[in-house]
Amino acid sequence: MDRLLIEGGIPLNGEVYVSGAKNAALPILCAALLTEETLTVSNVPHLRDVTTMLTLLGQMGVQISVDEKRSIQLTAANVVHPEATYEMVKTMRASVLVLGPLVARLGQARVSLPGGCAIGLRPVDQHLKGLQAMGASISMEQGYMVARADRLKGARIRLDLVTVTGTENLMMAATLARGTSILENAAKEPEVVDLAQCLIAMGARISGAGTDVITIEGVERLHAASHQVMPDRIETGTFLVAAAATGGSVRVTGARPETLTAVLEKLRETGVRIETGSDWIQVQASGVLKAVNFSTAPYPDFPTDMQAQFMVLNTVAQGQGIAKETIFENRFMHVQELCRLGAHIEVQGNKAITHGVPHLEGASVMATDLRASASLVIAGLVARGTTTVDRIYHLDRGYEAIEEKLSRIGARIRRVH
Ligand code: UD1
């Protein structure tokens, strides 16, 4: 199993380019199921989750090719197995995103229930409730959700809570339904907007994506289109936090500053200087960081996917900082590992209270999920001496070439087998 060896204590300096967004690419690849014509997707990050999604779509019969510019062409003319097996869904929960498109276009889908995962229970009741409202019949058969419908019909659906993939699944399903659907309490995440733009390019009639009410007028069929995936705001935020925590100065290019407002605000509060251009963000640390309080919440508020990384800043900042996690019930698994590096953190329910220490010391730590892994890498970059991060397969699910990118901005980091 691969691990990362990090020699910490060196400020990061330079420029780093951000990759396409994993959480936008995954639903957009699934959108290919909505048409028999070819969908071309560019700026797809090279990640394990993307490979998993392509394998899943390939198993169903989608024809996939990659051109010389690394754009991916997907043609779902002959979908033979409208199914996502337990093997696929347990590897990657986002596999559930095939459900909506399959029922909408083929009238049937068989998708394994996701089961528990490291960061919480994460049920899919809202996805199912929405599909049922559109006329699908849903049954549970041997751990699988089986959905059937002749043709979905438009419906007014009020989601009980804000769910990103739930909104995406239902928005995709509604594009081919008969009549108009209205999704209320929809997720406003930029990835939902990116997916909507792709669907609109395919001929869907969608308005309101990016607000909490999305209206979708169903059409008979969707057609071929090309779409470029948006930049990854979580990767962007991860580099910014790494630069700040190491006391460095880094410009992240190819980014979209407007998708990171809450993170940039909190970074400024720590005392670092932030400058932005249309497609770049520069962070410059000077002097001691101030600990900050933050609370995760759906977009446009502070993303849960940045909670673990941001907490590292608090571990070496002056004073007490509180991180409150309101989205997932079990998302503090990085805390014990950070404590192994010398951080002072106590967990009280959904709050992690950090008392800043002057420095962290290198140690062996273990990654438990994707964003927790990123936080351990940042902590390793901050800590004096050598840190070994084990089980980095989690990291490879969501960060493209992370050690190369970090090396280019001065990190001493290498992968060992
Ligand atoms: C997506 C992101 C993930 C991010 C999360 C929250 C993708 C592929 N993944 O995950 O990186 O951490 O948003 O921003 O885009 N819930 C229910 N019932 C449902 C659906 C969700 O109770 O039917 C709950 C979940 O358990 C969780 C909360 O709603 O507590 C938010 O989850 P959701 O937004 O659905 O997360 P994902 O879409 O799975």
Short mmCIF file of C-alpha atoms and ligand atoms in Angstrom, two decimals:
data_model
loop_
_atom_site.label_atom_id
_atom_site.label_comp_id
_atom_site.label_asym_id
_atom_site.label_seq_id
_atom_site.Cartn_x
_atom_site.Cartn_y
_atom_site.Cartn_z
CA MET A 1 0.00 0.00 0.00
CA ASP A 2 1.28 3.49 -0.87
CA ARG A 3 2.14 6.03 1.78
CA LEU A 4 3.39 9.60 1.71
CA LEU A 5 6.60 10.72 3.38
CA ILE A 6 6.65 14.40 4.20
CA GLU A 7 9.52 16.51 5.54
CA GLY A 8 7.64 19.37 7.11
CA GLY A 9 8.38 22.86 8.35
CA ILE A 10 8.98 24.40 4.92
CA PRO A 11 6.77 27.31 3.77
CA LEU A 12 5.08 26.63 0.41
CA ASN A 13 5.88 29.14 -2.30
CA GLY A 14 4.97 29.53 -5.95
CA GLU A 15 2.08 28.83 -8.28
CA VAL A 16 -0.16 25.81 -8.61
CA TYR A 17 -2.87 25.05 -11.18
CA VAL A 18 -6.16 23.64 -10.04
CA SER A 19 -7.76 20.57 -11.69
CA GLY A 20 -11.35 19.99 -12.76
CA ALA A 21 -13.84 19.45 -9.94
CA LYS A 22 -14.40 15.84 -8.90
CA ASN A 23 -17.87 16.57 -7.56
CA ALA A 24 -18.91 18.25 -10.81
CA ALA A 25 -17.31 15.64 -13.08
CA LEU A 26 -19.06 12.68 -11.44
CA PRO A 27 -22.68 13.80 -12.04
CA ILE A 28 -21.78 15.22 -15.45
CA LEU A 29 -20.41 11.83 -16.59
CA CYS A 30 -23.71 10.28 -15.45
CA ALA A 31 -25.63 12.81 -17.55
CA ALA A 32 -24.35 10.90 -20.59
CA LEU A 33 -26.94 8.23 -19.73
CA LEU A 34 -29.71 10.71 -20.62
CA THR A 35 -29.08 10.58 -24.37
CA GLU A 36 -28.14 8.08 -27.04
CA GLU A 37 -25.93 10.75 -28.61
CA THR A 38 -22.33 11.51 -27.60
CA LEU A 39 -21.50 13.72 -24.62
CA THR A 40 -17.98 15.15 -24.64
CA VAL A 41 -16.61 16.21 -21.28
CA SER A 42 -13.33 18.09 -20.90
CA ASN A 43 -11.25 19.11 -17.87
CA VAL A 44 -12.10 15.83 -16.16
CA PRO A 45 -9.61 15.26 -13.33
CA HIS A 46 -7.55 12.10 -13.39
CA LEU A 47 -8.74 10.53 -10.14
CA ARG A 48 -9.71 7.16 -8.77
CA ASP A 49 -13.37 8.21 -8.29
CA VAL A 50 -13.53 9.23 -11.96
CA THR A 51 -12.05 5.89 -13.02
CA THR A 52 -14.61 4.13 -10.83
CA MET A 53 -17.44 6.08 -12.46
CA LEU A 54 -16.15 5.31 -15.96
CA THR A 55 -15.89 1.61 -15.05
CA LEU A 56 -19.48 1.68 -13.80
CA LEU A 57 -20.76 3.39 -16.95
CA GLY A 58 -18.69 0.98 -19.09
CA GLN A 59 -20.25 -2.01 -17.29
CA MET A 60 -23.68 -0.68 -18.28
CA GLY A 61 -22.71 -0.57 -21.94
CA VAL A 62 -21.77 3.09 -22.34
CA GLN A 63 -19.05 3.48 -24.98
CA ILE A 64 -16.21 5.57 -23.67
CA SER A 65 -13.18 7.03 -25.42
CA VAL A 66 -10.57 9.60 -24.47
CA ASP A 67 -9.09 11.91 -27.11
CA GLU A 68 -5.59 13.35 -27.30
CA LYS A 69 -6.66 16.42 -25.28
CA ARG A 70 -7.93 14.13 -22.51
CA SER A 71 -11.58 14.95 -23.26
CA ILE A 72 -13.87 12.03 -22.56
CA GLN A 73 -16.54 10.98 -25.07
CA LEU A 74 -19.43 8.97 -23.73
CA THR A 75 -22.12 7.38 -25.89
CA ALA A 76 -24.97 5.65 -24.11
CA ALA A 77 -26.71 4.37 -27.27
CA ASN A 78 -26.93 0.81 -25.95
CA VAL A 79 -27.30 0.60 -22.20
CA VAL A 80 -27.51 -3.13 -21.54
CA HIS A 81 -27.27 -3.33 -17.74
CA PRO A 82 -29.03 -0.42 -16.01
CA GLU A 83 -27.42 -1.43 -12.75
CA ALA A 84 -24.87 -0.27 -10.16
CA THR A 85 -23.65 -3.24 -8.15
CA TYR A 86 -22.83 -3.29 -4.46
CA GLU A 87 -19.14 -3.56 -5.40
CA MET A 88 -19.32 -0.23 -7.23
CA VAL A 89 -21.53 1.66 -4.77
CA LYS A 90 -19.50 0.62 -1.74
CA THR A 91 -16.32 1.79 -3.51
CA MET A 92 -17.90 5.11 -4.36
CA ARG A 93 -21.14 6.41 -2.97
CA ALA A 94 -21.59 8.86 -5.85
CA SER A 95 -22.47 5.79 -7.99
CA VAL A 96 -26.01 6.50 -6.82
CA LEU A 97 -26.01 9.35 -9.38
CA VAL A 98 -26.87 6.87 -12.15
CA LEU A 99 -30.28 6.23 -10.58
CA GLY A 100 -32.12 9.34 -11.83
CA PRO A 101 -30.79 9.26 -15.41
CA LEU A 102 -31.44 5.51 -15.81
CA VAL A 103 -35.06 5.64 -14.66
CA ALA A 104 -35.72 8.75 -16.71
CA ARG A 105 -34.35 7.40 -19.99
CA LEU A 106 -34.73 3.62 -19.73
CA GLY A 107 -37.61 3.33 -17.28
CA GLN A 108 -35.65 1.10 -14.95
CA ALA A 109 -32.65 1.05 -12.64
CA ARG A 110 -31.19 -1.28 -10.07
CA VAL A 111 -28.76 0.41 -7.71
CA SER A 112 -27.26 -1.05 -4.57
CA LEU A 113 -28.07 0.71 -1.30
CA PRO A 114 -24.96 2.60 -0.23
CA GLY A 115 -24.86 1.39 3.37
CA GLY A 116 -22.85 3.23 6.00
CA CYS A 117 -19.65 5.01 5.15
CA ALA A 118 -16.76 6.40 7.15
CA ILE A 119 -18.20 9.89 7.58
CA GLY A 120 -21.72 8.98 8.58
CA LEU A 121 -24.90 7.21 7.65
CA ARG A 122 -25.68 9.18 4.51
CA PRO A 123 -29.08 7.80 3.51
CA VAL A 124 -30.65 8.34 0.06
CA ASP A 125 -34.28 8.71 1.14
CA GLN A 126 -34.59 12.12 -0.52
CA HIS A 127 -33.46 10.78 -3.90
CA LEU A 128 -36.12 8.07 -3.66
CA LYS A 129 -38.84 10.38 -2.38
CA GLY A 130 -38.30 12.66 -5.38
CA LEU A 131 -38.37 9.85 -7.93
CA GLN A 132 -41.54 8.47 -6.36
CA ALA A 133 -43.15 11.90 -6.61
CA MET A 134 -42.31 11.76 -10.33
CA GLY A 135 -44.21 8.49 -10.60
CA ALA A 136 -41.44 5.90 -10.26
CA SER A 137 -42.21 2.77 -8.29
CA ILE A 138 -39.41 1.87 -5.91
CA SER A 139 -38.87 -1.47 -4.25
CA MET A 140 -36.05 -2.88 -2.15
CA GLU A 141 -34.76 -6.22 -3.40
CA GLN A 142 -31.83 -7.94 -1.70
CA GLY A 143 -30.04 -4.73 -0.78
CA TYR A 144 -30.85 -3.06 -4.08
CA MET A 145 -33.13 -0.13 -4.85
CA VAL A 146 -35.14 -1.08 -7.90
CA ALA A 147 -36.87 1.79 -9.65
CA ARG A 148 -39.34 1.49 -12.51
CA ALA A 149 -41.41 3.98 -14.48
CA ASP A 150 -43.02 4.11 -17.92
CA ARG A 151 -42.22 7.77 -18.25
CA LEU A 152 -41.57 10.04 -15.31
CA LYS A 153 -43.96 12.91 -14.86
CA GLY A 154 -43.10 16.38 -13.66
CA ALA A 155 -43.74 17.05 -9.97
CA ARG A 156 -43.30 19.65 -7.28
CA ILE A 157 -40.75 18.20 -4.84
CA ARG A 158 -39.75 19.79 -1.58
CA LEU A 159 -36.56 18.21 -0.24
CA ASP A 160 -36.60 17.79 3.54
CA LEU A 161 -32.93 18.72 3.74
CA VAL A 162 -30.33 20.13 1.41
CA THR A 163 -28.70 17.29 -0.49
CA VAL A 164 -26.19 17.82 -3.28
CA THR A 165 -26.34 14.48 -5.10
CA GLY A 166 -30.07 14.24 -4.31
CA THR A 167 -30.67 17.54 -6.12
CA GLU A 168 -28.47 16.38 -9.01
CA ASN A 169 -30.19 13.02 -9.35
CA LEU A 170 -33.65 14.58 -9.40
CA MET A 171 -32.65 17.42 -11.71
CA MET A 172 -31.28 14.89 -14.20
CA ALA A 173 -34.37 12.70 -13.92
CA ALA A 174 -36.71 15.66 -14.43
CA THR A 175 -35.09 16.68 -17.73
CA LEU A 176 -36.86 13.80 -19.53
CA ALA A 177 -40.09 13.78 -17.50
CA ARG A 178 -43.44 14.70 -19.02
CA GLY A 179 -44.26 18.20 -17.77
CA THR A 180 -42.59 20.59 -15.38
CA SER A 181 -40.81 19.74 -12.13
CA ILE A 182 -40.05 22.17 -9.35
CA LEU A 183 -37.33 21.24 -6.87
CA GLU A 184 -37.66 23.23 -3.65
CA ASN A 185 -34.96 23.47 -0.99
CA ALA A 186 -32.50 22.45 -3.70
CA ALA A 187 -28.74 22.46 -3.12
CA LYS A 188 -27.11 25.68 -4.38
CA GLU A 189 -23.60 24.24 -4.76
CA PRO A 190 -21.62 25.43 -7.82
CA GLU A 191 -21.36 21.78 -8.93
CA VAL A 192 -25.17 21.68 -9.26
CA VAL A 193 -24.93 24.75 -11.50
CA ASP A 194 -22.15 23.16 -13.57
CA LEU A 195 -24.29 20.05 -14.09
CA ALA A 196 -27.29 22.22 -15.03
CA GLN A 197 -25.16 24.03 -17.63
CA CYS A 198 -24.13 20.71 -19.14
CA LEU A 199 -27.76 19.51 -19.22
CA ILE A 200 -28.87 22.80 -20.82
CA ALA A 201 -26.19 22.31 -23.52
CA MET A 202 -27.76 18.86 -24.08
CA GLY A 203 -31.15 20.49 -24.67
CA ALA A 204 -32.63 20.45 -21.15
CA ARG A 205 -34.84 23.33 -20.02
CA ILE A 206 -33.66 24.28 -16.55
CA SER A 207 -33.88 27.54 -14.67
CA GLY A 208 -32.96 28.52 -11.13
CA ALA A 209 -29.89 26.28 -10.66
CA GLY A 210 -27.77 27.97 -7.99
CA THR A 211 -30.89 29.09 -6.09
CA ASP A 212 -32.98 26.92 -3.82
CA VAL A 213 -35.78 26.52 -6.35
CA ILE A 214 -34.93 24.78 -9.61
CA THR A 215 -37.51 24.49 -12.36
CA ILE A 216 -37.13 21.83 -15.01
CA GLU A 217 -39.41 21.60 -18.01
CA GLY A 218 -39.18 18.06 -19.28
CA VAL A 219 -38.31 17.45 -22.96
CA GLU A 220 -38.75 14.38 -25.20
CA ARG A 221 -35.06 13.79 -25.69
CA LEU A 222 -31.61 15.25 -25.04
CA HIS A 223 -28.82 15.43 -27.59
CA ALA A 224 -25.04 15.53 -28.09
CA ALA A 225 -23.10 18.31 -26.38
CA SER A 226 -19.67 19.32 -25.10
CA HIS A 227 -19.00 20.57 -21.61
CA GLN A 228 -15.95 21.72 -19.69
CA VAL A 229 -15.94 20.78 -16.00
CA MET A 230 -15.53 23.71 -13.56
CA PRO A 231 -12.36 24.03 -11.43
CA ASP A 232 -12.28 22.18 -8.12
CA ARG A 233 -13.07 24.61 -5.29
CA ILE A 234 -12.10 22.10 -2.59
CA GLU A 235 -8.70 21.41 -4.16
CA THR A 236 -8.27 25.19 -4.45
CA GLY A 237 -9.13 25.67 -0.79
CA THR A 238 -6.81 22.84 0.22
CA PHE A 239 -3.81 24.51 -1.46
CA LEU A 240 -4.69 27.87 0.07
CA VAL A 241 -4.90 26.42 3.56
CA ALA A 242 -1.63 24.48 3.06
CA ALA A 243 0.11 27.70 2.02
CA ALA A 244 -1.30 29.65 4.97
CA ALA A 245 -0.56 26.95 7.52
CA THR A 246 3.07 26.63 6.41
CA GLY A 247 3.53 30.41 6.50
CA GLY A 248 4.04 30.54 2.72
CA SER A 249 2.88 32.47 -0.30
CA VAL A 250 1.06 30.65 -3.09
CA ARG A 251 -1.00 31.62 -6.11
CA VAL A 252 -3.65 29.11 -7.12
CA THR A 253 -4.46 29.56 -10.81
CA GLY A 254 -7.34 28.32 -12.95
CA ALA A 255 -9.57 28.83 -9.91
CA ARG A 256 -12.96 30.46 -9.40
CA PRO A 257 -12.68 32.78 -6.39
CA GLU A 258 -16.44 33.43 -6.30
CA THR A 259 -17.07 29.78 -5.36
CA LEU A 260 -14.91 30.07 -2.23
CA THR A 261 -16.26 33.20 -0.56
CA ALA A 262 -16.84 31.62 2.88
CA VAL A 263 -13.40 29.95 2.92
CA LEU A 264 -11.61 33.14 1.83
CA GLU A 265 -13.42 35.14 4.50
CA LYS A 266 -12.26 32.71 7.22
CA LEU A 267 -8.73 32.68 5.82
CA ARG A 268 -8.60 36.48 6.02
CA GLU A 269 -9.81 36.24 9.62
CA THR A 270 -6.73 34.14 10.47
CA GLY A 271 -4.59 37.12 9.46
CA VAL A 272 -3.29 35.99 6.07
CA ARG A 273 -3.48 38.26 3.07
CA ILE A 274 -5.74 37.14 0.24
CA GLU A 275 -5.83 38.68 -3.21
CA THR A 276 -8.01 37.49 -6.06
CA GLY A 277 -8.22 37.96 -9.82
CA SER A 278 -10.81 36.60 -12.22
CA ASP A 279 -9.23 33.12 -12.19
CA TRP A 280 -6.63 33.13 -9.46
CA ILE A 281 -6.29 33.46 -5.70
CA GLN A 282 -3.11 34.45 -3.93
CA VAL A 283 -2.52 33.76 -0.27
CA GLN A 284 0.33 35.27 1.68
CA ALA A 285 1.00 34.49 5.30
CA SER A 286 2.89 36.89 7.52
CA GLY A 287 3.37 36.47 11.23
CA VAL A 288 1.29 34.45 13.63
CA LEU A 289 -2.07 33.04 12.59
CA LYS A 290 -5.19 33.75 14.67
CA ALA A 291 -7.47 30.83 15.52
CA VAL A 292 -11.00 31.19 14.12
CA ASN A 293 -14.43 29.70 14.72
CA PHE A 294 -16.29 28.23 11.79
CA SER A 295 -19.35 26.13 11.17
CA THR A 296 -20.02 23.97 8.14
CA ALA A 297 -23.29 24.42 6.26
CA PRO A 298 -24.62 24.01 2.72
CA TYR A 299 -23.30 26.40 0.04
CA PRO A 300 -22.71 29.35 0.06
CA ASP A 301 -21.60 28.77 3.65
CA PHE A 302 -18.43 27.02 4.78
CA PRO A 303 -18.08 23.61 3.04
CA THR A 304 -17.89 20.45 5.13
CA ASP A 305 -15.32 19.25 2.59
CA MET A 306 -12.92 21.97 3.88
CA GLN A 307 -13.51 21.40 7.60
CA ALA A 308 -10.66 18.93 8.23
CA GLN A 309 -8.09 20.93 6.27
CA PHE A 310 -9.04 24.24 7.89
CA MET A 311 -8.80 22.74 11.34
CA VAL A 312 -5.06 22.31 10.81
CA LEU A 313 -4.71 26.11 10.67
CA ASN A 314 -6.31 26.35 14.10
CA THR A 315 -3.91 23.76 15.53
CA VAL A 316 -0.93 26.10 15.02
CA ALA A 317 -2.73 29.43 15.42
CA GLN A 318 -2.89 31.69 18.44
CA GLY A 319 -5.81 31.04 20.80
CA GLN A 320 -8.85 28.81 20.74
CA GLY A 321 -10.77 27.95 17.59
CA ILE A 322 -14.01 26.01 17.28
CA ALA A 323 -14.93 23.95 14.23
CA LYS A 324 -18.60 22.99 14.19
CA GLU A 325 -19.70 20.21 11.81
CA THR A 326 -23.39 20.39 10.94
CA ILE A 327 -23.58 18.22 7.79
CA PHE A 328 -22.12 14.83 8.73
CA GLU A 329 -22.31 13.17 12.14
CA ASN A 330 -18.94 11.46 12.13
CA ARG A 331 -16.49 13.76 10.44
CA PHE A 332 -13.80 14.29 13.08
CA MET A 333 -11.71 11.20 12.44
CA HIS A 334 -8.69 13.34 11.58
CA VAL A 335 -8.73 14.78 15.11
CA GLN A 336 -7.01 11.86 16.82
CA GLU A 337 -4.42 11.73 14.06
CA LEU A 338 -3.75 15.47 14.35
CA CYS A 339 -3.30 14.95 18.10
CA ARG A 340 -0.61 12.38 17.28
CA LEU A 341 1.26 15.24 15.64
CA GLY A 342 1.00 17.30 18.83
CA ALA A 343 -2.22 19.23 18.22
CA HIS A 344 -4.50 20.03 21.18
CA ILE A 345 -8.06 19.34 20.15
CA GLU A 346 -11.07 18.22 22.16
CA VAL A 347 -14.24 17.00 20.58
CA GLN A 348 -17.55 17.90 22.22
CA GLY A 349 -20.46 16.53 20.20
CA ASN A 350 -20.31 18.21 16.80
CA LYS A 351 -17.67 20.72 17.88
CA ALA A 352 -13.89 20.34 17.76
CA ILE A 353 -12.20 22.85 20.04
CA THR A 354 -8.60 23.56 19.18
CA HIS A 355 -6.04 25.23 21.41
CA GLY A 356 -3.20 26.41 19.23
CA VAL A 357 0.33 25.13 19.89
CA PRO A 358 3.55 26.75 18.61
CA HIS A 359 4.34 23.83 16.32
CA LEU A 360 3.44 20.27 15.36
CA GLU A 361 5.94 17.39 15.37
CA GLY A 362 6.17 14.75 12.64
CA ALA A 363 4.75 11.26 13.33
CA SER A 364 3.05 8.35 11.55
CA VAL A 365 -0.61 8.95 10.89
CA MET A 366 -3.35 7.16 9.04
CA ALA A 367 -5.83 8.57 6.55
CA THR A 368 -9.47 7.63 7.17
CA ASP A 369 -11.38 9.43 4.43
CA LEU A 370 -10.72 11.75 1.56
CA ARG A 371 -10.70 15.18 3.21
CA ALA A 372 -9.23 13.84 6.46
CA SER A 373 -6.29 12.64 4.36
CA ALA A 374 -5.81 16.10 2.92
CA SER A 375 -5.76 17.57 6.41
CA LEU A 376 -3.05 15.09 7.46
CA VAL A 377 -0.95 16.03 4.46
CA ILE A 378 -1.24 19.71 5.38
CA ALA A 379 -0.38 18.89 9.00
CA GLY A 380 2.64 16.93 7.76
CA LEU A 381 3.78 19.94 5.75
CA VAL A 382 3.49 22.11 8.86
CA ALA A 383 5.07 19.67 11.35
CA ARG A 384 8.77 19.65 12.10
CA GLY A 385 10.52 16.47 11.03
CA THR A 386 9.09 13.53 9.10
CA THR A 387 5.43 12.60 8.86
CA THR A 388 4.25 9.39 7.23
CA VAL A 389 0.67 9.35 5.97
CA ASP A 390 -0.64 5.85 5.53
CA ARG A 391 -3.67 4.62 3.55
CA ILE A 392 -3.43 7.41 1.01
CA TYR A 393 -5.71 5.59 -1.42
CA HIS A 394 -8.36 7.88 0.07
CA LEU A 395 -6.38 10.89 -1.14
CA ASP A 396 -6.11 9.47 -4.67
CA ARG A 397 -9.89 9.37 -4.86
CA GLY A 398 -10.07 13.15 -4.91
CA TYR A 399 -6.74 14.92 -5.47
CA GLU A 400 -5.05 14.79 -8.85
CA ALA A 401 -1.25 14.36 -8.67
CA ILE A 402 -1.16 15.93 -5.23
CA GLU A 403 2.45 15.15 -4.41
CA GLU A 404 3.67 16.48 -7.76
CA LYS A 405 1.65 19.66 -7.38
CA LEU A 406 2.85 20.21 -3.81
CA SER A 407 6.47 19.44 -4.76
CA ARG A 408 6.33 22.15 -7.41
CA ILE A 409 5.55 24.71 -4.71
CA GLY A 410 8.38 23.59 -2.48
CA ALA A 411 6.99 20.73 -0.42
CA ARG A 412 9.30 17.85 0.40
CA ILE A 413 6.88 15.06 -0.19
CA ARG A 414 7.23 11.68 -1.85
CA ARG A 415 5.22 8.55 -2.34
CA VAL A 416 6.65 5.23 -1.25
CA HIS A 417 5.25 1.81 -2.05
C1 UD1 B 1 -21.92 15.68 -1.67
C2 UD1 B 1 -20.46 15.66 -2.03
C3 UD1 B 1 -19.60 15.53 -0.78
C4 UD1 B 1 -19.96 16.59 0.24
C5 UD1 B 1 -21.45 16.62 0.49
C6 UD1 B 1 -21.88 17.79 1.37
C7 UD1 B 1 -20.50 14.67 -4.25
C8 UD1 B 1 -20.17 13.52 -5.10
N1 UD1 B 1 -20.24 14.55 -2.93
O1 UD1 B 1 -22.20 14.42 -1.06
O2 UD1 B 1 -18.23 15.65 -1.17
O3 UD1 B 1 -19.28 16.33 1.45
O4 UD1 B 1 -22.17 16.74 -0.75
O5 UD1 B 1 -21.52 19.00 0.80
O6 UD1 B 1 -20.95 15.70 -4.71
N2 UD1 B 1 -29.03 13.07 3.44
C9 UD1 B 1 -30.16 12.43 3.85
N3 UD1 B 1 -30.96 11.85 2.90
C10 UD1 B 1 -30.68 11.90 1.57
C11 UD1 B 1 -29.51 12.56 1.16
C12 UD1 B 1 -28.70 13.15 2.12
O7 UD1 B 1 -30.47 12.36 5.03
O8 UD1 B 1 -31.44 11.35 0.76
C13 UD1 B 1 -28.15 13.74 4.45
C14 UD1 B 1 -26.74 13.15 4.50
O9 UD1 B 1 -26.69 12.02 5.35
C15 UD1 B 1 -25.95 14.33 5.04
C16 UD1 B 1 -26.64 15.54 4.40
O10 UD1 B 1 -27.94 15.08 4.02
O11 UD1 B 1 -26.06 14.42 6.42
C17 UD1 B 1 -25.96 16.11 3.19
O12 UD1 B 1 -25.63 15.08 2.30
P1 UD1 B 1 -25.54 15.27 0.72
O13 UD1 B 1 -25.56 16.71 0.37
O14 UD1 B 1 -26.56 14.38 0.10
O15 UD1 B 1 -24.12 14.67 0.43
P2 UD1 B 1 -23.71 13.94 -0.87
O16 UD1 B 1 -24.53 14.49 -2.00
O17 UD1 B 1 -23.66 12.48 -0.66
#
